[in-house]
mmCIF file of C-alpha atoms in Angstrom:
data_model
loop_
_atom_site.group_PDB
_atom_site.id
_atom_site.type_symbol
_atom_site.label_atom_id
_atom_site.label_comp_id
_atom_site.label_asym_id
_atom_site.label_seq_id
_atom_site.Cartn_x
_atom_site.Cartn_y
_atom_site.Cartn_z
ATOM 1 C CA UNK A 303 -13.552 10.105 -18.449
ATOM 2 C CA UNK A 304 -17.260 10.330 -18.842
ATOM 3 C CA UNK A 305 -19.400 7.799 -17.079
ATOM 4 C CA UNK A 306 -20.130 5.607 -20.073
ATOM 5 C CA UNK A 307 -16.433 5.296 -20.725
ATOM 6 C CA UNK A 308 -15.884 4.733 -17.036
ATOM 7 C CA UNK A 309 -18.399 1.891 -17.082
ATOM 8 C CA UNK A 310 -16.715 0.363 -20.134
ATOM 9 C CA UNK A 311 -13.412 0.765 -18.388
ATOM 10 C CA UNK A 312 -14.696 -1.101 -15.324
ATOM 11 C CA UNK A 313 -16.161 -3.855 -17.471
ATOM 12 C CA UNK A 314 -12.917 -4.269 -19.367
ATOM 13 C CA UNK A 315 -10.967 -4.878 -16.191
ATOM 14 C CA UNK A 316 -10.204 -8.585 -15.965
ATOM 15 C CA UNK A 317 -7.984 -8.765 -12.959
ATOM 16 C CA UNK A 318 -7.446 -6.810 -9.792
ATOM 17 C CA UNK A 319 -6.264 -3.180 -9.832
ATOM 18 C CA UNK A 320 -3.779 -2.573 -7.091
ATOM 19 C CA UNK A 321 -5.400 -3.786 -3.914
ATOM 20 C CA UNK A 322 -8.897 -4.013 -5.455
ATOM 21 C CA UNK A 323 -10.235 -7.458 -6.309
ATOM 22 C CA UNK A 324 -12.971 -8.233 -8.826
ATOM 23 C CA UNK A 325 -15.717 -8.021 -6.220
ATOM 24 C CA UNK A 326 -14.542 -4.529 -5.254
ATOM 25 C CA UNK A 327 -14.590 -3.513 -8.928
ATOM 26 C CA UNK A 328 -18.111 -4.910 -9.328
ATOM 27 C CA UNK A 329 -19.225 -3.058 -6.204
ATOM 28 C CA UNK A 330 -17.740 0.203 -7.451
ATOM 29 C CA UNK A 331 -19.520 -0.314 -10.758
ATOM 30 C CA UNK A 332 -22.803 -0.956 -8.956
ATOM 31 C CA UNK A 333 -22.780 2.240 -6.903
ATOM 32 C CA UNK A 334 -21.126 4.714 -9.262
ATOM 33 C CA UNK A 335 -24.518 5.983 -10.400
ATOM 34 C CA UNK A 336 -25.506 6.660 -6.829
ATOM 35 C CA UNK A 337 -26.879 4.948 -3.761
ATOM 36 C CA UNK A 338 -30.436 3.559 -3.930
ATOM 37 C CA UNK A 339 -33.019 5.698 -2.154
ATOM 38 C CA UNK A 340 -34.468 2.829 -0.135
ATOM 39 C CA UNK A 341 -34.300 2.171 3.621
ATOM 40 C CA UNK A 342 -31.637 -0.551 3.249
ATOM 41 C CA UNK A 343 -29.591 0.635 0.265
ATOM 42 C CA UNK A 344 -26.678 -1.698 0.902
ATOM 43 C CA UNK A 345 -29.000 -4.723 0.976
ATOM 44 C CA UNK A 346 -30.331 -3.708 -2.429
ATOM 45 C CA UNK A 347 -26.803 -3.351 -3.833
ATOM 46 C CA UNK A 348 -25.905 -6.705 -2.297
ATOM 47 C CA UNK A 349 -28.828 -8.464 -4.019
ATOM 48 C CA UNK A 350 -27.676 -7.224 -7.410
ATOM 49 C CA UNK A 351 -24.175 -8.573 -6.810
ATOM 50 C CA UNK A 352 -25.008 -11.868 -5.117
ATOM 51 C CA UNK A 353 -23.408 -10.704 -1.869
ATOM 52 C CA UNK A 354 -24.766 -10.318 1.637
ATOM 53 C CA UNK A 355 -25.617 -6.912 3.042
ATOM 54 C CA UNK A 356 -22.846 -7.353 5.593
ATOM 55 C CA UNK A 357 -20.289 -8.076 2.862
ATOM 56 C CA UNK A 358 -21.241 -4.875 1.040
ATOM 57 C CA UNK A 359 -21.045 -2.869 4.272
ATOM 58 C CA UNK A 360 -17.634 -4.348 5.118
ATOM 59 C CA UNK A 361 -16.205 -3.798 1.645
ATOM 60 C CA UNK A 362 -17.492 -0.219 1.427
ATOM 61 C CA UNK A 363 -16.023 0.551 4.819
ATOM 62 C CA UNK A 364 -12.686 -0.878 3.666
ATOM 63 C CA UNK A 365 -12.742 1.035 0.353
ATOM 64 C CA UNK A 366 -13.398 4.175 2.324
ATOM 65 C CA UNK A 367 -10.704 3.650 4.910
ATOM 66 C CA UNK A 368 -8.093 2.826 2.251
ATOM 67 C CA UNK A 369 -9.066 6.000 0.333
ATOM 68 C CA UNK A 370 -10.390 4.506 -2.916
ATOM 69 C CA UNK A 371 -13.686 6.065 -1.886
ATOM 70 C CA UNK A 372 -12.776 9.547 -0.689
ATOM 71 C CA UNK A 373 -16.212 10.189 0.701
ATOM 72 C CA UNK A 374 -19.814 9.037 0.533
ATOM 73 C CA UNK A 375 -22.421 11.752 0.441
ATOM 74 C CA UNK A 376 -23.816 14.547 -1.694
ATOM 75 C CA UNK A 377 -22.178 16.959 -4.097
ATOM 76 C CA UNK A 378 -23.939 20.288 -4.472
ATOM 77 C CA UNK A 379 -24.434 22.254 -7.653
ATOM 78 C CA UNK A 380 -22.664 25.265 -6.276
ATOM 79 C CA UNK A 381 -24.091 27.834 -8.704
ATOM 80 C CA UNK A 382 -27.635 26.751 -8.050
ATOM 81 C CA UNK A 383 -27.076 27.123 -4.314
ATOM 82 C CA UNK A 384 -25.900 30.705 -4.574
ATOM 83 C CA UNK A 385 -22.133 30.184 -4.967
ATOM 84 C CA UNK A 386 -21.865 32.149 -8.182
ATOM 85 C CA UNK A 387 -18.249 33.319 -7.964
ATOM 86 C CA UNK A 388 -15.692 30.655 -8.667
ATOM 87 C CA UNK A 389 -12.115 31.822 -8.370
ATOM 88 C CA UNK A 390 -9.081 29.721 -9.159
ATOM 89 C CA UNK A 391 -6.287 31.281 -7.123
ATOM 90 C CA UNK A 392 -2.744 30.503 -8.224
ATOM 91 C CA UNK A 393 0.385 31.167 -6.186
ATOM 92 C CA UNK A 394 4.092 31.211 -6.998
ATOM 93 C CA UNK A 395 5.396 29.560 -3.859
ATOM 94 C CA UNK A 396 9.013 28.566 -3.135
ATOM 95 C CA UNK A 397 9.190 24.800 -3.724
ATOM 96 C CA UNK A 398 10.179 24.053 -0.153
ATOM 97 C CA UNK A 399 7.076 25.800 1.189
ATOM 98 C CA UNK A 400 4.394 24.337 -1.109
ATOM 99 C CA UNK A 401 3.402 21.394 1.070
ATOM 100 C CA UNK A 402 3.231 23.505 4.220
ATOM 101 C CA UNK A 403 1.069 26.151 2.527
ATOM 102 C CA UNK A 404 -1.125 23.570 0.813
ATOM 103 C CA UNK A 405 -1.883 22.056 4.180
ATOM 104 C CA UNK A 406 -2.540 25.484 5.680
ATOM 105 C CA UNK A 407 -4.949 26.440 2.876
ATOM 106 C CA UNK A 408 -6.889 23.211 3.197
ATOM 107 C CA UNK A 409 -7.816 24.094 6.759
ATOM 108 C CA UNK A 410 -9.965 26.974 5.531
ATOM 109 C CA UNK A 411 -13.590 25.985 4.897
ATOM 110 C CA UNK A 412 -13.843 28.271 1.889
ATOM 111 C CA UNK A 413 -10.955 26.556 0.062
ATOM 112 C CA UNK A 414 -12.670 23.762 -1.847
ATOM 113 C CA UNK A 415 -9.704 22.262 -3.728
ATOM 114 C CA UNK A 416 -5.963 22.616 -3.314
ATOM 115 C CA UNK A 417 -3.257 21.113 -5.540
ATOM 116 C CA UNK A 418 0.403 21.478 -6.375
ATOM 117 C CA UNK A 419 0.890 21.620 -10.150
ATOM 118 C CA UNK A 420 3.944 22.124 -12.367
ATOM 119 C CA UNK A 421 5.067 25.619 -13.371
ATOM 120 C CA UNK A 422 5.280 26.262 -17.119
ATOM 121 C CA UNK A 423 8.143 28.723 -17.241
ATOM 122 C CA UNK A 424 8.486 31.378 -18.432
ATOM 123 C CA UNK A 425 4.804 31.946 -19.188
ATOM 124 C CA UNK A 426 3.278 30.391 -16.090
ATOM 125 C CA UNK A 427 5.155 30.752 -12.795
ATOM 126 C CA UNK A 428 2.449 29.412 -10.456
ATOM 127 C CA UNK A 429 2.759 26.074 -8.685
ATOM 128 C CA UNK A 430 0.029 26.075 -6.012
ATOM 129 C CA UNK A 431 -3.627 26.158 -7.076
ATOM 130 C CA UNK A 432 -6.670 26.501 -4.886
ATOM 131 C CA UNK A 433 -10.334 26.979 -5.650
ATOM 132 C CA UNK A 434 -12.433 29.416 -3.690
ATOM 133 C CA UNK A 435 -16.180 29.488 -4.148
ATOM 134 C CA UNK A 436 -18.091 32.503 -2.937
ATOM 135 C CA UNK A 437 -21.346 34.320 -3.443
ATOM 136 C CA UNK A 438 -19.598 37.251 -5.177
ATOM 137 C CA UNK A 439 -16.215 38.239 -6.597
ATOM 138 C CA UNK A 440 -15.758 40.621 -3.675
ATOM 139 C CA UNK A 441 -16.317 37.817 -1.208
ATOM 140 C CA UNK A 442 -13.715 35.663 -2.976
ATOM 141 C CA UNK A 443 -11.240 38.589 -3.001
ATOM 142 C CA UNK A 444 -11.812 39.169 0.699
ATOM 143 C CA UNK A 445 -11.040 35.534 1.412
ATOM 144 C CA UNK A 446 -7.854 35.697 -0.638
ATOM 145 C CA UNK A 447 -6.903 38.721 1.447
ATOM 146 C CA UNK A 448 -7.519 36.674 4.562
ATOM 147 C CA UNK A 449 -5.224 33.894 3.294
ATOM 148 C CA UNK A 450 -2.479 36.417 2.444
ATOM 149 C CA UNK A 451 -2.750 37.977 5.878
ATOM 150 C CA UNK A 452 -3.063 34.877 8.002
ATOM 151 C CA UNK A 453 -0.570 32.708 6.109
ATOM 152 C CA UNK A 454 2.003 35.495 5.745
ATOM 153 C CA UNK A 455 1.961 35.597 1.933
ATOM 154 C CA UNK A 456 2.544 39.316 1.414
ATOM 155 C CA UNK A 457 5.659 38.618 -0.680
ATOM 156 C CA UNK A 458 4.206 35.678 -2.657
ATOM 157 C CA UNK A 459 2.904 36.480 -6.158
ATOM 158 C CA UNK A 460 -0.614 35.312 -6.813
ATOM 159 C CA UNK A 461 -3.478 35.861 -9.226
ATOM 160 C CA UNK A 462 -7.155 35.009 -9.201
ATOM 161 C CA UNK A 463 -8.799 33.669 -12.350
ATOM 162 C CA UNK A 464 -12.559 34.028 -12.105
ATOM 163 C CA UNK A 465 -14.625 31.812 -14.339
ATOM 164 C CA UNK A 466 -16.484 33.764 -17.007
ATOM 165 C CA UNK A 467 -18.573 30.970 -18.478
ATOM 166 C CA UNK A 468 -18.727 27.230 -18.795
ATOM 167 C CA UNK A 469 -17.967 26.070 -22.319
ATOM 168 C CA UNK A 470 -18.679 22.500 -21.400
ATOM 169 C CA UNK A 471 -19.824 20.535 -18.420
ATOM 170 C CA UNK A 472 -20.460 16.879 -18.544
ATOM 171 C CA UNK A 473 -19.091 13.716 -17.126
ATOM 172 C CA UNK A 474 -19.984 12.332 -13.770
ATOM 173 C CA UNK A 475 -23.643 11.553 -13.627
ATOM 174 C CA UNK A 476 -24.234 9.081 -10.941
ATOM 175 C CA UNK A 477 -27.689 9.253 -9.567
ATOM 176 C CA UNK A 478 -29.301 7.362 -12.382
ATOM 177 C CA UNK A 479 -31.778 9.941 -13.620
ATOM 178 C CA UNK A 480 -32.175 10.360 -17.365
ATOM 179 C CA UNK A 481 -32.255 14.123 -16.976
ATOM 180 C CA UNK A 482 -29.635 16.116 -18.900
ATOM 181 C CA UNK A 483 -26.168 15.738 -17.490
ATOM 182 C CA UNK A 484 -25.624 17.943 -14.474
ATOM 183 C CA UNK A 485 -22.454 19.862 -13.843
ATOM 184 C CA UNK A 486 -19.524 17.845 -12.829
ATOM 185 C CA UNK A 487 -18.180 18.946 -9.514
ATOM 186 C CA UNK A 488 -15.545 21.542 -10.321
ATOM 187 C CA UNK A 489 -12.168 19.926 -10.307
ATOM 188 C CA UNK A 490 -13.445 16.518 -9.398
ATOM 189 C CA UNK A 491 -10.613 14.054 -9.517
ATOM 190 C CA UNK A 492 -8.176 16.335 -11.282
ATOM 191 C CA UNK B 993 -29.055 28.169 -17.494
ATOM 192 C CA UNK B 994 -32.362 26.542 -18.224
ATOM 193 C CA UNK B 995 -32.233 24.182 -15.282
ATOM 194 C CA UNK B 996 -31.289 26.646 -12.644
ATOM 195 C CA UNK B 997 -33.526 26.647 -9.606
ATOM 196 C CA UNK B 998 -33.466 29.419 -7.013
ATOM 197 C CA UNK B 999 -31.750 28.555 -3.746
ATOM 198 C CA UNK B 1000 -34.751 30.158 -2.044
ATOM 199 C CA UNK B 1001 -36.723 27.041 -2.926
ATOM 200 C CA UNK B 1002 -34.892 25.185 -0.164
ATOM 201 C CA UNK B 1003 -36.374 25.112 3.294
ATOM 202 C CA UNK B 1004 -34.508 24.724 6.563
ATOM 203 C CA UNK B 1005 -34.674 20.923 6.552
ATOM 204 C CA UNK B 1006 -33.364 20.759 2.959
ATOM 205 C CA UNK B 1007 -30.402 22.887 3.993
ATOM 206 C CA UNK B 1008 -29.643 20.760 7.025
ATOM 207 C CA UNK B 1009 -29.840 17.612 4.919
ATOM 208 C CA UNK B 1010 -27.423 19.049 2.355
ATOM 209 C CA UNK B 1011 -24.999 20.306 4.976
ATOM 210 C CA UNK B 1012 -25.047 17.032 6.892
ATOM 211 C CA UNK B 1013 -24.620 14.821 3.826
ATOM 212 C CA UNK B 1014 -21.721 16.924 2.538
ATOM 213 C CA UNK B 1015 -19.848 15.603 5.555
ATOM 214 C CA UNK B 1016 -20.571 11.971 4.761
ATOM 215 C CA UNK B 1017 -23.097 9.173 4.804
ATOM 216 C CA UNK B 1018 -22.956 6.154 7.121
ATOM 217 C CA UNK B 1019 -22.259 2.613 6.015
ATOM 218 C CA UNK B 1020 -24.630 0.498 8.131
ATOM 219 C CA UNK B 1021 -27.916 -1.376 7.799
ATOM 220 C CA UNK B 1022 -30.286 1.588 8.023
ATOM 221 C CA UNK B 1023 -28.176 4.618 7.073
ATOM 222 C CA UNK B 1024 -31.131 6.885 6.237
ATOM 223 C CA UNK B 1025 -32.746 6.139 9.591
ATOM 224 C CA UNK B 1026 -29.483 6.996 11.342
ATOM 225 C CA UNK B 1027 -29.110 10.339 9.531
ATOM 226 C CA UNK B 1028 -32.814 11.108 9.960
ATOM 227 C CA UNK B 1029 -32.557 10.611 13.718
ATOM 228 C CA UNK B 1030 -29.592 12.971 13.798
ATOM 229 C CA UNK B 1031 -31.659 15.583 11.903
ATOM 230 C CA UNK B 1032 -34.806 15.090 13.986
ATOM 231 C CA UNK B 1033 -36.828 13.744 11.061
ATOM 232 C CA UNK B 1034 -37.803 10.269 9.869
ATOM 233 C CA UNK B 1035 -36.354 7.879 7.319
ATOM 234 C CA UNK B 1036 -39.104 8.269 4.688
ATOM 235 C CA UNK B 1037 -38.995 12.066 4.832
ATOM 236 C CA UNK B 1038 -35.226 12.069 4.373
ATOM 237 C CA UNK B 1039 -35.420 9.664 1.419
ATOM 238 C CA UNK B 1040 -38.188 11.730 -0.186
ATOM 239 C CA UNK B 1041 -36.319 15.002 0.281
ATOM 240 C CA UNK B 1042 -33.099 13.577 -1.145
ATOM 241 C CA UNK B 1043 -34.928 12.311 -4.208
ATOM 242 C CA UNK B 1044 -36.425 15.740 -4.762
ATOM 243 C CA UNK B 1045 -33.100 17.573 -4.290
ATOM 244 C CA UNK B 1046 -31.568 15.289 -6.923
ATOM 245 C CA UNK B 1047 -34.504 15.578 -9.323
ATOM 246 C CA UNK B 1048 -34.565 19.355 -8.989
ATOM 247 C CA UNK B 1049 -30.824 19.352 -9.519
ATOM 248 C CA UNK B 1050 -29.672 21.143 -6.401
ATOM 249 C CA UNK B 1051 -27.351 18.161 -6.006
ATOM 250 C CA UNK B 1052 -25.219 16.723 -8.762
ATOM 251 C CA UNK B 1053 -25.011 13.389 -7.079
ATOM 252 C CA UNK B 1054 -25.440 11.274 -4.016
ATOM 253 C CA UNK B 1055 -22.997 8.433 -3.669
ATOM 254 C CA UNK B 1056 -19.269 7.753 -3.581
ATOM 255 C CA UNK B 1057 -16.516 10.172 -4.555
ATOM 256 C CA UNK B 1058 -13.668 8.061 -5.877
ATOM 257 C CA UNK B 1059 -9.954 8.564 -5.930
ATOM 258 C CA UNK B 1060 -10.095 7.991 -9.674
ATOM 259 C CA UNK B 1061 -6.394 7.285 -10.123
ATOM 260 C CA UNK B 1062 -6.809 4.183 -7.973
ATOM 261 C CA UNK B 1063 -9.197 2.875 -10.599
ATOM 262 C CA UNK B 1064 -6.688 3.246 -13.412
ATOM 263 C CA UNK B 1065 -7.836 6.531 -14.918
ATOM 264 C CA UNK B 1066 -5.731 9.616 -15.589
ATOM 265 C CA UNK B 1067 -6.687 13.265 -15.210
ATOM 266 C CA UNK B 1068 -5.106 16.585 -15.953
ATOM 267 C CA UNK B 1069 -5.879 20.284 -15.914
ATOM 268 C CA UNK B 1070 -4.947 21.984 -19.175
ATOM 269 C CA UNK B 1071 -4.691 25.695 -19.999
ATOM 270 C CA UNK B 1072 -4.681 27.470 -23.354
ATOM 271 C CA UNK B 1073 -4.134 31.069 -24.423
ATOM 272 C CA UNK B 1074 -6.577 31.815 -27.211
ATOM 273 C CA UNK B 1075 -7.184 35.224 -28.846
ATOM 274 C CA UNK B 1076 -10.696 36.463 -28.025
ATOM 275 C CA UNK B 1077 -11.763 36.381 -31.670
ATOM 276 C CA UNK B 1078 -10.842 32.720 -31.982
ATOM 277 C CA UNK B 1079 -12.288 31.524 -28.685
ATOM 278 C CA UNK B 1080 -15.550 30.133 -30.049
ATOM 279 C CA UNK B 1081 -13.822 28.080 -32.730
ATOM 280 C CA UNK B 1082 -11.292 26.630 -30.311
ATOM 281 C CA UNK B 1083 -13.953 25.943 -27.660
ATOM 282 C CA UNK B 1084 -15.864 23.985 -30.286
ATOM 283 C CA UNK B 1085 -12.791 21.912 -31.093
ATOM 284 C CA UNK B 1086 -11.870 21.257 -27.467
ATOM 285 C CA UNK B 1087 -15.446 20.427 -26.414
ATOM 286 C CA UNK B 1088 -15.676 17.970 -29.280
ATOM 287 C CA UNK B 1089 -13.215 15.638 -27.564
ATOM 288 C CA UNK B 1090 -15.067 13.145 -25.349
ATOM 289 C CA UNK B 1091 -12.018 13.123 -23.059
ATOM 290 C CA UNK B 1092 -12.718 16.771 -22.092
ATOM 291 C CA UNK B 1093 -14.807 16.624 -18.936
ATOM 292 C CA UNK B 1094 -15.405 20.314 -18.406
ATOM 293 C CA UNK B 1095 -14.124 23.491 -19.906
ATOM 294 C CA UNK B 1096 -14.260 27.000 -18.434
ATOM 295 C CA UNK B 1097 -13.461 30.412 -19.795
ATOM 296 C CA UNK B 1098 -11.510 32.358 -17.169
ATOM 297 C CA UNK B 1099 -10.608 36.040 -16.934
ATOM 298 C CA UNK B 1100 -6.900 35.860 -17.751
ATOM 299 C CA UNK B 1101 -4.474 35.768 -20.651
ATOM 300 C CA UNK B 1102 -4.673 31.995 -20.134
ATOM 301 C CA UNK B 1103 -8.372 32.071 -20.837
ATOM 302 C CA UNK B 1104 -9.368 28.468 -21.510
ATOM 303 C CA UNK B 1105 -9.101 25.817 -18.779
ATOM 304 C CA UNK B 1106 -10.301 22.288 -19.193
ATOM 305 C CA UNK B 1107 -10.042 18.965 -17.437
ATOM 306 C CA UNK B 1108 -8.945 15.975 -19.432
ATOM 307 C CA UNK B 1109 -9.924 12.497 -18.258
ATOM 308 C CA UNK B 1110 -8.554 9.430 -20.004
ATOM 309 C CA UNK B 1111 -8.386 5.746 -19.289
ATOM 310 C CA UNK B 1112 -4.596 5.643 -19.301
ATOM 311 C CA UNK B 1113 -1.859 8.147 -18.427
ATOM 312 C CA UNK B 1114 -0.345 7.814 -21.933
ATOM 313 C CA UNK B 1115 -3.589 8.970 -23.561
ATOM 314 C CA UNK B 1116 -3.279 12.442 -21.979
ATOM 315 C CA UNK B 1117 -0.318 13.449 -24.157
ATOM 316 C CA UNK B 1118 -1.888 11.898 -27.231
ATOM 317 C CA UNK B 1119 -5.159 13.825 -26.844
ATOM 318 C CA UNK B 1120 -3.297 17.071 -26.143
ATOM 319 C CA UNK B 1121 -1.324 16.552 -29.353
ATOM 320 C CA UNK B 1122 -4.566 16.203 -31.298
ATOM 321 C CA UNK B 1123 -6.054 19.325 -29.693
ATOM 322 C CA UNK B 1124 -2.926 21.340 -30.494
ATOM 323 C CA UNK B 1125 -2.971 20.161 -34.080
ATOM 324 C CA UNK B 1126 -6.669 20.914 -34.575
ATOM 325 C CA UNK B 1127 -6.634 24.293 -32.802
ATOM 326 C CA UNK B 1128 -3.206 25.622 -33.757
ATOM 327 C CA UNK B 1129 -2.429 26.680 -30.175
ATOM 328 C CA UNK B 1130 -0.238 25.050 -27.539
ATOM 329 C CA UNK B 1131 -1.749 23.245 -24.569
ATOM 330 C CA UNK B 1132 -0.180 23.780 -21.154
ATOM 331 C CA UNK B 1133 -0.500 20.525 -19.269
ATOM 332 C CA UNK B 1134 -0.752 20.986 -15.502
ATOM 333 C CA UNK B 1135 -1.445 17.610 -13.881
ATOM 334 C CA UNK B 1136 -1.716 17.587 -10.130
ATOM 335 C CA UNK B 1137 1.562 16.714 -8.454
ATOM 336 C CA UNK B 1138 0.165 16.661 -4.962
ATOM 337 C CA UNK B 1139 -3.299 17.027 -3.477
ATOM 338 C CA UNK B 1140 -3.861 18.677 -0.140
ATOM 339 C CA UNK B 1141 -6.775 17.194 1.691
ATOM 340 C CA UNK B 1142 -9.750 19.475 1.564
ATOM 341 C CA UNK B 1143 -13.030 18.842 3.251
ATOM 342 C CA UNK B 1144 -15.123 19.789 0.224
ATOM 343 C CA UNK B 1145 -18.073 21.490 1.786
ATOM 344 C CA UNK B 1146 -20.176 24.511 0.872
ATOM 345 C CA UNK B 1147 -22.575 25.476 3.650
ATOM 346 C CA UNK B 1148 -26.027 26.306 2.263
#
């Protein structure tokens, strides 16, 4: 959902979601645009919420360790930083090997996302998807070759779908600038 | 792209900041000071550089990455097979849905791939039904069944 809808969604929440209480929800709402660029960012967030700095630090640490926050940090605009080739690589893997291969793929630095998804037979036989960003198509193909070789996938059907153009990019804008919406991180949250 | 900036505009410190902060950001009283010390710079320089990298749009964001499903939302990846001559029309229809977060053309018979983000799981099927009706083509819904942990990181 785009960020305005996300904000409405957070506001509409009356009770806890799962293990999150209302203070957690308010904290998530307060930082979804980004962390303040001030020496004590958590103190500034705390002031806005009527909490202490220590409470914000403790809650953020808990949200992170329970996995609601996957990571704090930066997301790069990959195209602007020279990663111009974006290949979605799809594999038709025997069901009993998907988890093992997914875990193997995720150990490679150049694999940026890795998911199991349903096949859509007969048209779409692939059940393991990974994203490989590279500086060129050849670089992405070379890395696929490396995966095939090192993971023993010579007999597994696969295809690479390079992106040709972006029809639309919007959604997550978090850092609070009024500039036009930047690209959403490819595959974020999907 | 009008807003593209050349990667050459980054100096060595910018690159180290980006690479370090792709790995995470501390939760403590003076997090910028802690990262700055690690990078051999000072707190104010780090804060200034980060602001510039965001303003100049080398970074899409600086903050938390959520596990969105834990917050009640639903997401799916959807593919369509659209004849080349009809691609513009269908892209216009698909992009018109606010639930479509991003939409890529890919080099394949399945040539349109978009991410759908809704507030509830039930809304996914409903929106796909409306897209199918408006476009005249089937949507292939491919929600993630399992996610393999990936340390999302692109060295710059």
